[in-house]
Coordinates of C-alpha atoms in Angstrom, one line a residue:
M270 CA 31.6 -15.1 18.8
C271 CA 34.1 -17.0 20.9
K272 CA 34.6 -20.5 21.0
I273 CA 34.5 -22.5 24.1
T274 CA 36.5 -25.5 24.0
P275 CA 35.9 -28.4 26.5
L276 CA 37.9 -28.3 29.5
R277 CA 40.0 -31.3 30.7
V278 CA 40.3 -31.9 34.2
R279 CA 42.3 -34.7 36.1
Y280 CA 39.9 -37.0 37.9
P281 CA 40.1 -39.4 40.6
C282 CA 42.7 -41.9 40.0
I283 CA 41.8 -45.7 39.1
N284 CA 44.6 -48.3 39.5
N285 CA 47.1 -45.1 40.3
T286 CA 46.3 -44.2 36.7
P287 CA 44.6 -40.7 36.5
M288 CA 41.4 -40.4 34.8
L289 CA 41.0 -37.7 32.1
K290 CA 37.4 -36.2 31.8
S291 CA 36.2 -33.5 29.6
Y292 CA 33.6 -30.8 31.0
T293 CA 32.0 -28.2 28.8
P294 CA 30.1 -25.2 29.7
D295 CA 26.7 -27.3 28.3
D296 CA 27.8 -29.8 31.2
L297 CA 28.0 -26.7 33.7
L298 CA 24.6 -25.4 32.5
L299 CA 23.3 -28.6 33.2
L300 CA 24.5 -28.5 36.6
I301 CA 23.1 -24.9 37.2
Y302 CA 19.7 -25.7 36.0
D303 CA 19.6 -28.8 38.1
E304 CA 19.4 -31.4 34.9
L305 CA 22.1 -33.9 36.3
D306 CA 21.5 -37.1 38.5
D307 CA 23.3 -37.3 42.0
A308 CA 26.2 -38.9 40.8
E309 CA 27.0 -36.4 37.9
K310 CA 26.7 -33.7 39.9
T311 CA 28.9 -35.1 42.7
E312 CA 31.6 -36.0 39.8
I313 CA 31.1 -32.1 38.4
H314 CA 31.6 -30.8 42.1
K315 CA 34.8 -32.8 42.7
A316 CA 36.2 -31.5 39.3
L317 CA 35.0 -28.0 40.1
E318 CA 37.5 -28.1 43.4
A319 CA 39.8 -29.7 42.0
D320 CA 40.3 -27.2 38.7
S321 CA 40.4 -23.5 39.3
N322 CA 39.9 -22.8 35.6
L323 CA 36.6 -25.1 35.7
N324 CA 35.5 -23.1 38.7
Q325 CA 36.1 -19.6 37.2
I326 CA 33.8 -20.8 34.1
Y327 CA 31.2 -22.0 36.3
Q328 CA 31.1 -19.1 38.7
M329 CA 30.8 -16.7 35.5
L330 CA 28.1 -19.2 34.3
L331 CA 26.4 -19.0 37.4
Q332 CA 26.8 -14.7 37.4
V333 CA 25.3 -14.9 33.7
T334 CA 22.3 -17.3 34.4
G335 CA 21.5 -15.4 37.5
S336 CA 21.1 -12.1 35.5
L337 CA 18.9 -13.8 33.1
N338 CA 16.7 -14.9 35.7
T339 CA 16.1 -11.6 36.7
L340 CA 15.3 -10.2 33.0
S341 CA 11.6 -9.5 32.4
Y342 CA 10.0 -8.6 29.3
E343 CA 6.8 -6.9 28.0
P344 CA 4.9 -6.1 24.8
D345 CA 4.9 -3.1 23.3
P346 CA 1.8 -1.2 23.7
S347 CA 1.1 -0.9 20.2
T348 CA 1.4 -4.6 19.8
I349 CA -1.1 -5.1 22.4
E350 CA -3.8 -2.7 20.6
I351 CA -3.1 -4.7 17.1
I352 CA -3.6 -8.0 18.4
L353 CA -6.9 -6.6 20.5
E354 CA -8.4 -5.0 17.0
H355 CA -7.6 -8.3 15.2
S356 CA -9.4 -10.3 17.9
Q357 CA -12.4 -7.8 17.6
H358 CA -12.2 -7.9 14.0
E359 CA -12.3 -12.1 14.0
E360 CA -15.4 -11.9 16.6
H361 CA -17.5 -10.1 13.6
F362 CA -17.0 -12.5 11.2
H363 CA -17.9 -15.7 13.7

């Protein structure tokens, strides 16, 4: 398993002193799934423009989450059969 460490991004200056803000892949996932308020979204989008490494990780996460959203699963037919048999069996006892 690979270890992902927080990313440090140079952020806007306050009194000519650059602020350093850390973003994790979790922060990027919150952005992807639209779980941040507008101010947080704006901050991360600025950081993405300023830091190519952060942007690269964001693009990778976009690709992976996009792939996950296209997956679909269906139960094995034998599983459905077992559930139906169990259901019919239970009906006889009620």
